[in-house]
Tab-separated table of C-alpha atoms in Angstrom:
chain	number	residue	atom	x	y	z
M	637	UNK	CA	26.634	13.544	4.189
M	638	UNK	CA	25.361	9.885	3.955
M	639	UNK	CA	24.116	8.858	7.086
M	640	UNK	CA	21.905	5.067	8.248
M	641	UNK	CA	20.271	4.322	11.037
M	642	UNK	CA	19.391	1.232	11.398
M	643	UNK	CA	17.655	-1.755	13.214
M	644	UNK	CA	18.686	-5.455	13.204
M	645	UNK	CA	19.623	-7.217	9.725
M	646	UNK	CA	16.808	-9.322	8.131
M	647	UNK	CA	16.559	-13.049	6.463
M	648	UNK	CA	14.367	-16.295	6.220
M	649	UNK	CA	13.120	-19.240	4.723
M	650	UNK	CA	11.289	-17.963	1.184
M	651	UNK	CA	12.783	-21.037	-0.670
M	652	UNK	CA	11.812	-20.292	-4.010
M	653	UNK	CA	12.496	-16.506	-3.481
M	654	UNK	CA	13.801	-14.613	-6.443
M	655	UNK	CA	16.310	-12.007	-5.820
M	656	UNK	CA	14.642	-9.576	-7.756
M	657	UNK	CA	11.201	-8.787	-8.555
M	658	UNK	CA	10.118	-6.662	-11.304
M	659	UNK	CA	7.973	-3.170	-10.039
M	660	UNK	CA	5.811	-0.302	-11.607
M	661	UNK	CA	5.814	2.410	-9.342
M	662	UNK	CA	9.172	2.679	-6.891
M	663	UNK	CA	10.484	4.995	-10.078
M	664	UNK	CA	7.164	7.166	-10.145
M	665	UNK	CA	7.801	7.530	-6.332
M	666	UNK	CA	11.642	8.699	-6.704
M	667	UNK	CA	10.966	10.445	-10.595
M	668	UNK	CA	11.623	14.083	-8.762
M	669	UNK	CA	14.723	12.549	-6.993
M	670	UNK	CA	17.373	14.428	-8.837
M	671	UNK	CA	15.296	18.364	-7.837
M	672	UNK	CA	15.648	17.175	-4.021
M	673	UNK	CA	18.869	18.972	-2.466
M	674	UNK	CA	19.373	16.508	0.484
M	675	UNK	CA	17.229	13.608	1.350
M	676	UNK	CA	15.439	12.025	4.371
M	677	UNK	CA	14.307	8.648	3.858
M	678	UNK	CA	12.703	6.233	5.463
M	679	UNK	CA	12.853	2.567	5.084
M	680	UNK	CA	11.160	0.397	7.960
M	681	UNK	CA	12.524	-2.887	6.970
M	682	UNK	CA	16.352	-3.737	7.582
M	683	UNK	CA	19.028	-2.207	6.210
M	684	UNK	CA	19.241	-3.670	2.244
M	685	UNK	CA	22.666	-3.576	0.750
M	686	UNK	CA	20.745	-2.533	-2.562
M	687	UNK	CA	19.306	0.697	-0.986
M	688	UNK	CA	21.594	1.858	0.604
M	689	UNK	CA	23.758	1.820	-2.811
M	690	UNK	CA	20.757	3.262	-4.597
M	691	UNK	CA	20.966	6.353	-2.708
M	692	UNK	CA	24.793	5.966	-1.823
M	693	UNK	CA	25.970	9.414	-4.318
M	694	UNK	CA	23.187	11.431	-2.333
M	695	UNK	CA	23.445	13.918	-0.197
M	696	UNK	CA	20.759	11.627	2.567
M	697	UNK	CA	19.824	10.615	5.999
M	698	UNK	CA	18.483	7.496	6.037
M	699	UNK	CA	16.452	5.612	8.568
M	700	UNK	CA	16.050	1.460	8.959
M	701	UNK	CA	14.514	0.861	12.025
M	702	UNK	CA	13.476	-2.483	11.077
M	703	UNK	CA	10.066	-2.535	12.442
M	704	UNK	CA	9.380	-6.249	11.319
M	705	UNK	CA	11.754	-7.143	14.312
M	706	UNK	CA	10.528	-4.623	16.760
M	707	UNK	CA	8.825	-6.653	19.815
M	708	UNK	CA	5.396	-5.223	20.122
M	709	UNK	CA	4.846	-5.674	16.190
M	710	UNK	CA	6.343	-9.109	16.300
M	711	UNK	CA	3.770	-10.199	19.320
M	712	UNK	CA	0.417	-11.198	19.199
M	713	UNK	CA	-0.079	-6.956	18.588
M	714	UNK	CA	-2.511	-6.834	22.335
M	715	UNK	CA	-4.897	-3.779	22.074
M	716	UNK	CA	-3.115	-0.939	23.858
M	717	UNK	CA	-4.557	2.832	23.977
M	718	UNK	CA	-3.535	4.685	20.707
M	719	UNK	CA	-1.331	7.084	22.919
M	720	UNK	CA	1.124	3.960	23.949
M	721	UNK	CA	1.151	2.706	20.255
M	722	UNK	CA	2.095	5.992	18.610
M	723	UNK	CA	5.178	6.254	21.525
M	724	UNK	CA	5.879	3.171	20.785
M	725	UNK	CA	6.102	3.451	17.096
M	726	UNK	CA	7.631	7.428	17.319
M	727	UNK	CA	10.599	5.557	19.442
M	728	UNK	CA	11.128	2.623	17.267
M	729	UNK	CA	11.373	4.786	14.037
M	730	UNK	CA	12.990	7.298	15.918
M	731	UNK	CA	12.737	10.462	13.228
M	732	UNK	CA	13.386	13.355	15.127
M	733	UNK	CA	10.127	15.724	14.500
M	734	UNK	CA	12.122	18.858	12.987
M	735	UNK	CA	12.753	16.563	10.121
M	736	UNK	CA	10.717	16.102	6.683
M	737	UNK	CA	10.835	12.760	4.918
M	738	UNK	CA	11.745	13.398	1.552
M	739	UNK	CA	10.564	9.275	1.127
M	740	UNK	CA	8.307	6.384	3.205
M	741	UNK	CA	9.175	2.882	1.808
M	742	UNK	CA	6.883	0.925	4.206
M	743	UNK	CA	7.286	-2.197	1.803
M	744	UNK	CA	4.980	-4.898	3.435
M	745	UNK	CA	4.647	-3.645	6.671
M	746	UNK	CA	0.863	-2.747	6.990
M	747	UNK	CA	-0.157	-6.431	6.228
M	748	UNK	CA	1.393	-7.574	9.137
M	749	UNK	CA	-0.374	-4.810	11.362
M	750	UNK	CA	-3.970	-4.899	12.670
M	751	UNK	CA	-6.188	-1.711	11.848
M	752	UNK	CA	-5.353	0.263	15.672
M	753	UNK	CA	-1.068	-0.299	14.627
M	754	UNK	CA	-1.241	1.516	11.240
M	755	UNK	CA	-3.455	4.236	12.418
M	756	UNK	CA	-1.326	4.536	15.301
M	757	UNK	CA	2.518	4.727	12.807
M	758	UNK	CA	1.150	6.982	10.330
M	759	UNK	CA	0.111	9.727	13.647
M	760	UNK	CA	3.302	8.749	14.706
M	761	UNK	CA	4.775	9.957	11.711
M	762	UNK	CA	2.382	12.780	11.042
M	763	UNK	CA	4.808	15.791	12.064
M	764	UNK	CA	7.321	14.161	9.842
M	765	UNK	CA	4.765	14.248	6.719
M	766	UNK	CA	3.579	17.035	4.389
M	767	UNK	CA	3.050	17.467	0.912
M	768	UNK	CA	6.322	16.547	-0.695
M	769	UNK	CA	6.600	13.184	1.433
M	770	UNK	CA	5.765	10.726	-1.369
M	771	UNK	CA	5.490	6.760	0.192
M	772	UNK	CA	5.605	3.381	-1.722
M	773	UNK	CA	4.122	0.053	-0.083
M	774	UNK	CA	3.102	-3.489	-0.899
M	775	UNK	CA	0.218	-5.424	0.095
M	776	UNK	CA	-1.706	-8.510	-1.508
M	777	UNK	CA	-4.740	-8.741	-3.176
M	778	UNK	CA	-6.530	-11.788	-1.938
M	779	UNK	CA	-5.386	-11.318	1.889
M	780	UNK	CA	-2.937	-13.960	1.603
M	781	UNK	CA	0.149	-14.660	3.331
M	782	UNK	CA	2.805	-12.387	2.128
M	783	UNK	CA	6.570	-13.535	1.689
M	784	UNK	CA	8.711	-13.326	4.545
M	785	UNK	CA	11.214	-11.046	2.807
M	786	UNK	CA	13.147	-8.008	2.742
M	787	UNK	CA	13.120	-5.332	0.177
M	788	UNK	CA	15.358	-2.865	-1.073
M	789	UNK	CA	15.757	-1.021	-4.274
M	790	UNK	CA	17.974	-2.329	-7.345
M	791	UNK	CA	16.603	0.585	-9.871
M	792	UNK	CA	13.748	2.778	-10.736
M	793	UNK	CA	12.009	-0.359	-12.041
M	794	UNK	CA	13.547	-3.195	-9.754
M	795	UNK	CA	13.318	-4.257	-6.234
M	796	UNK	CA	15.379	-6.649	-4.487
M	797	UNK	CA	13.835	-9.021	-2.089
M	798	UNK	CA	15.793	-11.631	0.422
M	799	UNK	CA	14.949	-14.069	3.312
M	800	UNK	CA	13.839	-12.494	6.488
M	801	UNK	CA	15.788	-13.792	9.312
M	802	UNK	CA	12.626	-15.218	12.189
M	803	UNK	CA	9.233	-16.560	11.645
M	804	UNK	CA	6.696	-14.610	9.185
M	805	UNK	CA	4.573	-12.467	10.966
M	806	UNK	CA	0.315	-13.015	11.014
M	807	UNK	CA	-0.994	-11.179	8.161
M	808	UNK	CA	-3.679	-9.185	8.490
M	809	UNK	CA	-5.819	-8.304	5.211
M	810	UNK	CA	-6.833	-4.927	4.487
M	811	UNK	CA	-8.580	-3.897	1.116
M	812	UNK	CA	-7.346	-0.886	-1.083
M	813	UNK	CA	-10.707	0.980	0.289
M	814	UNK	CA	-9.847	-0.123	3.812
M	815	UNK	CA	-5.855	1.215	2.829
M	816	UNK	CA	-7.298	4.025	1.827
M	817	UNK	CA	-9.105	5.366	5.296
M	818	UNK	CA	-6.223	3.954	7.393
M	819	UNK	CA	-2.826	5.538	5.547
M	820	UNK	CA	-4.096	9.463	5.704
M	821	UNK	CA	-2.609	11.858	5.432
M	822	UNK	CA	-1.425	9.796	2.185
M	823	UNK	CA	-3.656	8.865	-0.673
M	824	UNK	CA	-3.279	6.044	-2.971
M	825	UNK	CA	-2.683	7.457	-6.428
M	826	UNK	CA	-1.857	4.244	-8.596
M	827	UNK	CA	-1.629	0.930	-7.475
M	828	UNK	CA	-0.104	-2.161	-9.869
M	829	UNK	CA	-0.209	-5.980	-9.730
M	830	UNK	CA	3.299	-7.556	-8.478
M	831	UNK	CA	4.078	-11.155	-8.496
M	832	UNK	CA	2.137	-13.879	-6.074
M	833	UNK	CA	-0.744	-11.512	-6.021
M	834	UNK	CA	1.253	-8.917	-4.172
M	835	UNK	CA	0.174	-5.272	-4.999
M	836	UNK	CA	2.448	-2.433	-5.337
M	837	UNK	CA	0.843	1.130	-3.784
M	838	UNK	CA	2.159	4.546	-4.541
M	839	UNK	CA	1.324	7.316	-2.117
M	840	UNK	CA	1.269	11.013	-1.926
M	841	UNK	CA	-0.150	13.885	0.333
M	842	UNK	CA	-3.885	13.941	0.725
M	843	UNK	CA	-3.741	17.659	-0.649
M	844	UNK	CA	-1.793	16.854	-4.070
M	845	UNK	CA	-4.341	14.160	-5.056
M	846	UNK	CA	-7.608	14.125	-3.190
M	847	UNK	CA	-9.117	11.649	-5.134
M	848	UNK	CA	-7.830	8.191	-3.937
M	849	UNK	CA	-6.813	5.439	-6.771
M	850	UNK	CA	-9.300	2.466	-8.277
M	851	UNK	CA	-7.927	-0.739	-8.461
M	852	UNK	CA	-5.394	-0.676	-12.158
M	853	UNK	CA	-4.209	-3.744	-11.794
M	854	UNK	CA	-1.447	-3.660	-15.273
């Protein structure tokens, strides 16, 4: 069974945007890949042509809900009560709770939400969690703005990254110790130095690695 679903199709205007951009850590987050049965995987960004033939001979459910389109994310992000966001979120990713994810690529999507927005996805996606979920993100060291681009995977040590279709979204910066008090029940375990100051995060359960990462930047 190989099943998508998926939100709108992204691209932009990165001009000097590389199709592919070297990576630590994606291949730590899928190195137990081949012991996993049948997979449930999220991706929030569109649905990359690259991923989905990564994980095309897998038995997988996978989920593109392309929250970097979704209107209340793409907005000026108003302060609404926590309850609202995390409906609003549990809709837009629209993971049914009986299901585990196996996977969480979040790519860039937490520096383009403010503080209330990630606290409010990650409860959303609490009864989806538990201590096999493993997650991978991206976020920048100096709080810059981050490339208006989507990712996808090439291999365990490549990602793919193409023009987002819209404007780029406000970043908002958040420091690894900030990261590390907003993403539970994940931890940070490593964390390595991309291109453009970008930062690649790997994440696991809270109760596989209780201590959370220092910076490693390799």
């Amino acid at each position: 069974m190989f099943s998508i679903k998926n939100g709108q199709d992204g691209d932009a205007s990165n001009k000097e945007l590389s199709p592919r951009l070297g990576c630590n850590l994606i291949g730590e987050a899928i190195s137990d890949i081949d012991s996993r049965r049948e997979l449930v995987v999220l991706d929030v960004g569109a649905a990359a042509s690259s991923t989905v033939n990564f994980f095309s001979e897998k038995k997988i459910r996978l989920f593109f809900p392309d929250l970097h389109n979704a209107d209340f994310i793409s907005g000026s992000q108003p302060d609404l009560h926590s309850s609202d966001l995390v409906s609003l979120f549990s809709r837009a990713m629209n993971v049914t709770p009986d299901l585990q994810l196996d996977y969480c690529f979040f790519w860039d999507i937490f520096s383009f939400l403010k503080r209330s927005y990630i606290l409010a996805m990650l409860q959303a996606l609490s009864p989806n969690l538990g201590e096999k979920t493993r997650g991978y993100c991206i976020g920048n060291m100096h709080g810059l703005d981050m490339p208006n681009c989507e990712y996808g995977i090439a291999d365990t040590c490549v990602l793919t990254q193409a023009n987002r279709n819209g404007p780029s979204l406000k970043t908002y910066a958040h420091s690894l110790s900030e990261l590390t008090s907003l993403l539970k029940p994940f931890v940070i375990t490593k964390n390595r130095l991309l291109v453009k100051g970008r930062i690649e995060y790997l994440l696991v359960d809270g109760s596989l690695s209780p201590e959370p990462s220092a910076p490693m930047f390799l």
